Protein backbone atom coordinates (compact mmCIF):
# COMPACT_ATOMS: atom_id res chain seq x y z
CA UNK A 1 0.00 0.00 0.00
CA UNK A 2 1.36 3.39 -1.03
CA UNK A 3 0.39 6.01 1.53
CA UNK A 4 -0.17 9.55 0.25
CA UNK A 5 -0.78 12.50 2.55
CA UNK A 6 -2.42 15.70 1.43
CA UNK A 7 -1.21 18.41 3.78
CA UNK A 8 -0.81 22.16 4.06
CA UNK A 9 -0.51 24.36 7.08
CA UNK A 10 -3.24 26.68 5.87
CA UNK A 11 -7.01 26.17 5.98
CA UNK A 12 -9.30 26.12 2.97
CA UNK A 13 -6.66 25.53 0.28
CA UNK A 14 -8.29 22.36 -1.06
CA UNK A 15 -6.74 19.57 1.00
CA UNK A 16 -9.96 17.61 1.49
CA UNK A 17 -11.13 18.29 -2.06
CA UNK A 18 -7.79 17.07 -3.42
CA UNK A 19 -7.71 13.97 -1.18
CA UNK A 20 -11.20 13.01 -2.37
CA UNK A 21 -10.55 13.69 -6.08
CA UNK A 22 -7.15 11.98 -5.99
CA UNK A 23 -8.60 8.88 -4.33
CA UNK A 24 -11.49 8.60 -6.74
CA UNK A 25 -9.21 9.25 -9.69
CA UNK A 26 -7.08 6.29 -8.60
CA UNK A 27 -10.23 4.17 -8.20
CA UNK A 28 -11.21 5.07 -11.79
CA UNK A 29 -7.75 3.88 -12.85
CA UNK A 30 -8.57 0.50 -11.33
CA UNK A 31 -6.71 0.78 -8.03
CA UNK A 32 -8.10 -0.05 -4.61
CA UNK A 33 -8.10 2.95 -2.30
CA UNK A 34 -8.57 3.49 1.42
CA UNK A 35 -9.50 7.04 2.45
CA UNK A 36 -8.15 8.10 5.82
CA UNK A 37 -9.57 11.15 7.58
CA UNK A 38 -7.14 12.66 10.07
CA UNK A 39 -8.99 15.96 10.45
CA UNK A 40 -11.37 16.52 13.42
CA UNK A 41 -13.52 18.61 11.04
CA UNK A 42 -14.44 15.31 9.36
CA UNK A 43 -14.98 16.92 5.94
CA UNK A 44 -13.69 13.95 3.96
CA UNK A 45 -15.79 11.58 6.10
CA UNK A 46 -18.86 13.64 5.27
CA UNK A 47 -18.18 13.70 1.53
CA UNK A 48 -17.61 9.93 1.51
CA UNK A 49 -20.92 9.60 3.41
CA UNK A 50 -19.46 7.75 6.41
CA UNK A 51 -21.89 6.75 9.17
CA UNK A 52 -21.91 8.94 12.28
CA UNK A 53 -21.71 6.03 14.71
CA UNK A 54 -19.03 3.40 14.70
CA UNK A 55 -15.31 3.41 15.35
CA UNK A 56 -13.28 6.42 14.22
CA UNK A 57 -9.70 7.53 13.80
CA UNK A 58 -9.69 8.63 17.43
CA UNK A 59 -10.39 5.07 18.64
CA UNK A 60 -7.70 3.78 16.31
CA UNK A 61 -5.03 6.20 17.55
CA UNK A 62 -6.00 5.38 21.15
CA UNK A 63 -5.47 1.68 20.27
CA UNK A 64 -9.03 0.82 21.23
CA UNK A 65 -9.80 -0.76 17.84
CA UNK A 66 -7.80 -2.26 14.98
CA UNK A 67 -7.58 -0.60 11.56
CA UNK A 68 -9.80 -3.31 10.13
CA UNK A 69 -12.46 -2.53 12.76
CA UNK A 70 -12.23 1.18 11.98
CA UNK A 71 -12.72 0.86 8.21
CA UNK A 72 -16.21 1.71 6.98
CA UNK A 73 -17.45 0.61 3.59
CA UNK A 74 -19.35 3.84 3.01
CA UNK A 75 -21.34 4.98 -0.02
CA UNK A 76 -18.39 6.96 -1.37
CA UNK A 77 -15.66 4.41 -0.69
CA UNK A 78 -13.72 2.68 2.08
CA UNK A 79 -12.75 5.10 4.83
CA UNK A 80 -11.42 5.35 8.35
CA UNK A 81 -13.58 8.31 9.38
CA UNK A 82 -12.96 11.12 11.84
CA UNK A 83 -15.10 13.47 13.86
CA UNK A 84 -14.54 16.20 16.46
CA UNK A 85 -13.48 13.62 19.09
CA UNK A 86 -10.16 13.52 17.23
CA UNK A 87 -9.32 17.03 18.42
CA UNK A 88 -8.49 15.48 21.82
CA UNK A 89 -5.61 13.56 20.24
CA UNK A 90 -3.32 16.59 20.54
CA UNK A 91 -3.72 16.49 24.31
CA UNK A 92 -3.93 12.74 24.82
CA UNK A 93 -1.06 11.65 22.60
CA UNK A 94 1.89 12.67 24.72
CA UNK A 95 3.92 9.52 25.24
CA UNK A 96 7.12 8.63 23.43
CA UNK A 97 6.31 7.17 20.04
CA UNK A 98 3.17 9.23 19.64
CA UNK A 99 4.25 10.17 16.09
CA UNK A 100 4.12 6.50 15.02
CA UNK A 101 0.58 5.61 16.10
CA UNK A 102 -0.96 5.83 12.64
CA UNK A 103 1.95 4.10 10.91
CA UNK A 104 1.71 1.22 13.38
CA UNK A 105 -2.06 1.00 13.04
CA UNK A 106 -1.91 0.79 9.24
CA UNK A 107 0.61 -2.04 9.15
CA UNK A 108 -2.04 -4.72 9.64
CA UNK A 109 -3.98 -3.63 6.54
CA UNK A 110 -1.04 -2.78 4.28
CA UNK A 111 -1.78 -5.65 1.88
CA UNK A 112 -5.47 -4.82 1.45
CA UNK A 113 -5.28 -1.64 -0.65
CA UNK A 114 -3.09 -0.25 -3.41
CA UNK A 115 -3.28 3.28 -2.01
CA UNK A 116 -4.22 5.03 1.22
CA UNK A 117 -5.02 8.74 0.90
CA UNK A 118 -4.77 10.75 4.11
CA UNK A 119 -6.59 14.06 4.58
CA UNK A 120 -5.01 16.23 7.28
CA UNK A 121 -6.06 19.19 9.43
CA UNK A 122 -4.90 22.77 8.68
CA UNK A 123 -2.36 22.74 11.51
CA UNK A 124 1.00 21.15 12.13
CA UNK A 125 0.26 19.28 15.35
CA UNK A 126 0.60 15.64 16.28
CA UNK A 127 -2.05 14.56 13.75
CA UNK A 128 -0.22 15.96 10.74
CA UNK A 129 3.07 14.58 12.06
CA UNK A 130 1.39 11.14 12.32
CA UNK A 131 0.23 11.49 8.72
CA UNK A 132 3.68 12.43 7.43
CA UNK A 133 5.34 9.68 9.46
CA UNK A 134 3.00 7.08 7.98
CA UNK A 135 3.33 8.35 4.40
CA UNK A 136 5.47 7.50 1.42
CA UNK A 137 4.43 10.63 -0.45
CA UNK A 138 3.27 14.13 0.42
CA UNK A 139 1.22 16.39 -1.81
CA UNK A 140 0.91 20.02 -0.69
CA UNK A 141 -2.02 21.95 -2.14
CA UNK A 142 -1.66 25.70 -2.23
CA UNK A 143 -3.50 28.67 -3.59
CA UNK A 144 -1.60 31.41 -5.32
CA UNK A 145 -1.63 33.96 -2.50
CA UNK A 146 0.82 35.40 -0.03
CA UNK A 147 -0.50 33.63 3.07
CA UNK A 148 -0.28 30.28 1.33
CA UNK A 149 3.33 30.98 0.40
CA UNK A 150 4.13 31.75 4.02
CA UNK A 151 2.33 28.61 5.12
CA UNK A 152 4.48 26.60 2.73
CA UNK A 153 7.56 27.62 4.69
CA UNK A 154 6.01 26.40 7.93
CA UNK A 155 5.18 23.10 6.28
CA UNK A 156 8.76 22.89 5.06
CA UNK A 157 10.01 23.06 8.65
CA UNK A 158 7.71 20.24 9.69
CA UNK A 159 8.71 18.11 6.70
CA UNK A 160 12.38 18.55 7.59
CA UNK A 161 11.76 17.56 11.20
CA UNK A 162 9.70 14.50 10.21
CA UNK A 163 12.35 13.42 7.71
CA UNK A 164 15.07 13.80 10.29
CA UNK A 165 13.40 12.09 13.25
CA UNK A 166 10.49 9.95 12.05
CA UNK A 167 10.42 9.15 8.34
CA UNK A 168 13.60 9.66 6.29
CA UNK A 169 12.01 8.19 3.16
CA UNK A 170 9.15 10.70 2.90
CA UNK A 171 9.01 12.10 -0.64
CA UNK A 172 7.50 15.53 -1.25
CA UNK A 173 5.97 14.85 -4.66
CA UNK A 174 5.07 18.47 -5.21
CA UNK A 175 2.93 21.54 -4.64
CA UNK A 176 -0.45 21.47 -6.33
CA UNK A 177 -1.87 24.85 -7.29
CA UNK A 178 -5.58 24.73 -6.42
CA UNK A 179 -8.62 26.96 -6.77
CA UNK A 180 -6.76 28.80 -9.49
CA UNK A 181 -8.16 31.85 -11.19
CA UNK A 182 -6.14 32.13 -14.39
CA UNK A 183 -7.48 35.60 -15.14
CA UNK A 184 -6.00 37.24 -12.06
CA UNK A 185 -2.67 38.87 -12.89
CA UNK A 186 -1.54 38.52 -9.30
CA UNK A 187 -2.17 34.79 -9.49
CA UNK A 188 0.48 34.52 -12.22
CA UNK A 189 3.09 36.38 -10.14
CA UNK A 190 2.30 34.22 -7.14
CA UNK A 191 2.58 31.07 -9.21
CA UNK A 192 6.12 32.13 -10.13
CA UNK A 193 6.95 32.75 -6.47
CA UNK A 194 5.55 29.35 -5.59
CA UNK A 195 7.93 27.77 -8.10
CA UNK A 196 10.87 29.46 -6.36
CA UNK A 197 9.73 28.16 -2.99
CA UNK A 198 9.24 24.66 -4.36
CA UNK A 199 12.80 24.71 -5.68
CA UNK A 200 14.16 25.78 -2.32
CA UNK A 201 12.18 23.02 -0.59
CA UNK A 202 13.60 20.53 -3.07
CA UNK A 203 10.35 19.74 -4.82
CA UNK A 204 8.35 21.05 -7.78
CA UNK A 205 5.04 22.66 -8.61
CA UNK A 206 2.91 20.16 -10.51
CA UNK A 207 2.30 21.14 -14.15
CA UNK A 208 -1.39 20.56 -13.58
CA UNK A 209 -3.30 23.42 -12.00
CA UNK A 210 -6.77 22.95 -10.48
CA UNK A 211 -9.12 25.69 -11.60
CA UNK A 212 -11.75 27.27 -9.37
CA UNK A 213 -15.23 26.09 -10.35
CA UNK A 214 -18.69 25.77 -8.85
CA UNK A 215 -18.99 22.03 -9.61
CA UNK A 216 -16.61 21.24 -6.75
CA UNK A 217 -18.92 22.65 -4.08
CA UNK A 218 -22.01 21.20 -5.73
CA UNK A 219 -20.50 17.71 -5.84
CA UNK A 220 -19.51 17.95 -2.17
CA UNK A 221 -22.97 19.14 -1.16
CA UNK A 222 -24.38 16.03 -2.84
CA UNK A 223 -21.72 13.76 -1.35
CA UNK A 224 -20.57 12.72 -4.80
CA UNK A 225 -17.16 12.55 -6.38
CA UNK A 226 -16.42 15.16 -9.03
CA UNK A 227 -16.06 12.63 -11.87
CA UNK A 228 -19.55 11.20 -11.33
CA UNK A 229 -21.24 14.49 -10.52
CA UNK A 230 -19.75 16.68 -13.25
CA UNK A 231 -17.62 14.60 -15.62
CA UNK A 232 -17.30 17.51 -18.06
CA UNK A 233 -16.33 20.11 -15.47
CA UNK A 234 -12.95 21.83 -15.35
CA UNK A 235 -12.36 20.35 -11.92
CA UNK A 236 -12.93 16.77 -13.12
CA UNK A 237 -10.57 17.32 -16.07
CA UNK A 238 -7.95 19.04 -13.93
CA UNK A 239 -7.99 16.46 -11.16
CA UNK A 240 -7.78 13.59 -13.64
CA UNK A 241 -4.84 15.32 -15.33
CA UNK A 242 -3.25 15.59 -11.90
CA UNK A 243 -3.75 11.87 -11.20
CA UNK A 244 -2.13 11.09 -14.56
CA UNK A 245 0.77 13.43 -13.83
CA UNK A 246 1.31 11.79 -10.45
CA UNK A 247 1.21 8.26 -11.88
CA UNK A 248 3.45 9.23 -14.82
CA UNK A 249 5.88 10.65 -12.27
CA UNK A 250 6.40 7.17 -10.92
CA UNK A 251 4.13 7.16 -7.89
CA UNK A 252 3.14 3.57 -8.42
CA UNK A 253 1.99 1.33 -5.65
CA UNK A 254 4.04 -1.59 -4.37
N1 LIG B 1 -11.25 23.89 -7.41
C1 LIG B 1 -12.19 24.40 -6.61
N2 LIG B 1 -13.18 25.17 -7.11
C2 LIG B 1 -14.14 25.69 -6.32
N3 LIG B 1 -14.22 25.50 -5.00
C3 LIG B 1 -13.27 24.75 -4.43
C4 LIG B 1 -12.21 24.15 -5.18
N4 LIG B 1 -11.42 23.46 -4.33
C5 LIG B 1 -11.96 23.60 -3.10
N5 LIG B 1 -13.06 24.37 -3.15
C6 LIG B 1 -13.92 24.77 -2.04
O1 LIG B 1 -13.16 25.53 -1.13
C7 LIG B 1 -13.46 25.18 0.20
C8 LIG B 1 -12.20 24.66 0.88
O2 LIG B 1 -11.80 23.46 0.23
P1 LIG B 1 -11.34 22.23 1.11
O3 LIG B 1 -12.33 21.91 2.16
O4 LIG B 1 -10.97 21.13 0.17
O5 LIG B 1 -10.03 22.84 1.74
P2 LIG B 1 -9.20 22.29 2.99
O6 LIG B 1 -7.80 22.72 2.76
O7 LIG B 1 -9.45 20.86 3.18
O8 LIG B 1 -9.84 23.11 4.19
P3 LIG B 1 -9.62 22.85 5.75
O9 LIG B 1 -8.26 23.39 6.04
O10 LIG B 1 -10.71 23.58 6.42
O11 LIG B 1 -9.68 21.36 5.98
C9 LIG B 1 -14.58 24.16 0.13
O12 LIG B 1 -15.81 24.81 0.29
C10 LIG B 1 -14.46 23.59 -1.27
O13 LIG B 1 -15.71 23.19 -1.77
MG1 LIG C 1 -10.08 19.82 4.84
Coordinates of N, CA and C and ligand atoms in Angstrom, one line a residue, residues 8-19 39 41 43 119-123 141 143 178-180 210-218 220 235 238-239, ligand 1:
X8 N -1.2 20.8 4.2 CA -0.8 22.2 4.1 C -1.1 22.8 5.4
X9 N -0.3 23.8 5.8 CA -0.5 24.4 7.1 C -1.7 25.3 7.1
X10 N -2.2 25.7 5.9 CA -3.2 26.7 5.9 C -4.6 26.0 5.6
X11 N -5.7 26.7 6.2 CA -7.0 26.2 6.0 C -7.6 26.6 4.6
X12 N -8.5 25.7 4.1 CA -9.3 26.1 3.0 C -8.6 26.1 1.6
X13 N -7.4 25.5 1.5 CA -6.7 25.5 0.3 C -7.0 24.4 -0.7
X14 N -7.9 23.5 -0.2 CA -8.3 22.4 -1.1 C -7.7 21.0 -0.7
X15 N -7.3 20.9 0.6 CA -6.7 19.6 1.0 C -7.8 18.5 0.9
X16 N -8.9 18.7 1.5 CA -10.0 17.6 1.5 C -10.5 17.4 0.1
X17 N -10.7 18.4 -0.7 CA -11.1 18.3 -2.1 C -10.1 17.5 -2.9
X18 N -8.8 17.8 -2.7 CA -7.8 17.1 -3.4 C -7.7 15.6 -3.0
X19 N -7.8 15.4 -1.7 CA -7.7 14.0 -1.2 C -8.8 13.1 -1.8
X39 N -8.6 14.6 10.1 CA -9.0 16.0 10.4 C -10.2 15.9 11.3
X41 N -12.4 18.0 11.7 CA -13.5 18.6 11.0 C -14.3 17.5 10.3
X43 N -14.4 16.5 7.2 CA -15.0 16.9 5.9 C -14.9 15.8 4.9
X119 N -6.2 12.6 4.5 CA -6.6 14.1 4.6 C -6.2 14.6 6.0
X120 N -5.6 15.7 6.0 CA -5.0 16.2 7.3 C -5.6 17.6 7.7
X121 N -5.5 17.9 9.0 CA -6.1 19.2 9.4 C -5.2 20.4 9.0
X122 N -5.7 21.6 9.1 CA -4.9 22.8 8.7 C -4.0 23.3 9.8
X123 N -3.3 22.3 10.5 CA -2.4 22.7 11.5 C -1.2 21.7 11.5
X141 N -1.2 21.0 -1.4 CA -2.0 22.0 -2.1 C -1.8 23.4 -1.7
X143 N -3.0 27.7 -2.7 CA -3.5 28.7 -3.6 C -2.4 29.7 -3.9
X178 N -4.1 25.0 -6.4 CA -5.6 24.7 -6.4 C -6.4 26.0 -6.5
X179 N -7.7 25.8 -6.8 CA -8.6 27.0 -6.8 C -8.1 28.1 -7.6
X180 N -7.5 27.8 -8.7 CA -6.8 28.8 -9.5 C -7.7 29.6 -10.4
X210 N -5.3 23.2 -10.7 CA -6.8 22.9 -10.5 C -7.5 24.3 -10.5
X211 N -8.4 24.4 -11.5 CA -9.1 25.7 -11.6 C -10.3 25.8 -10.6
X212 N -10.6 27.0 -10.2 CA -11.8 27.3 -9.4 C -13.0 27.0 -10.2
X213 N -14.0 26.3 -9.6 CA -15.2 26.1 -10.4 C -16.3 25.6 -9.4
X214 N -17.5 26.0 -9.7 CA -18.7 25.8 -8.9 C -19.0 24.3 -8.7
X215 N -18.6 23.5 -9.7 CA -19.0 22.0 -9.6 C -18.4 21.3 -8.4
X216 N -17.3 21.9 -7.9 CA -16.6 21.2 -6.7 C -17.5 21.3 -5.5
X217 N -18.0 22.5 -5.3 CA -18.9 22.7 -4.1 C -20.2 21.9 -4.3
X218 N -20.8 21.9 -5.5 CA -22.0 21.2 -5.7 C -21.8 19.7 -5.5
X220 N -19.7 18.2 -3.6 CA -19.5 17.9 -2.2 C -20.8 18.0 -1.4
X235 N -13.0 21.0 -13.1 CA -12.4 20.3 -11.9 C -12.1 18.9 -12.2
X238 N -9.2 18.7 -14.6 CA -7.9 19.0 -13.9 C -7.5 18.0 -13.0
X239 N -8.4 17.5 -12.1 CA -8.0 16.5 -11.2 C -7.6 15.2 -11.8
Ligands
LIG1 N1 -11.2 23.9 -7.4 C1 -12.2 24.4 -6.6 N2 -13.2 25.2 -7.1 C2 -14.1 25.7 -6.3 N3 -14.2 25.5 -5.0 C3 -13.3 24.7 -4.4 C4 -12.2 24.1 -5.2 N4 -11.4 23.5 -4.3 C5 -12.0 23.6 -3.1 N5 -13.1 24.4 -3.1 C6 -13.9 24.8 -2.0 O1 -13.2 25.5 -1.1 C7 -13.5 25.2 0.2 C8 -12.2 24.7 0.9 O2 -11.8 23.5 0.2 P1 -11.3 22.2 1.1 O3 -12.3 21.9 2.2 O4 -11.0 21.1 0.2 O5 -10.0 22.8 1.7 P2 -9.2 22.3 3.0 O6 -7.8 22.7 2.8 O7 -9.4 20.9 3.2 O8 -9.8 23.1 4.2 P3 -9.6 22.9 5.8 O9 -8.3 23.4 6.0 O10 -10.7 23.6 6.4 O11 -9.7 21.4 6.0 C9 -14.6 24.2 0.1 O12 -15.8 24.8 0.3 C10 -14.5 23.6 -1.3 O13 -15.7 23.2 -1.8

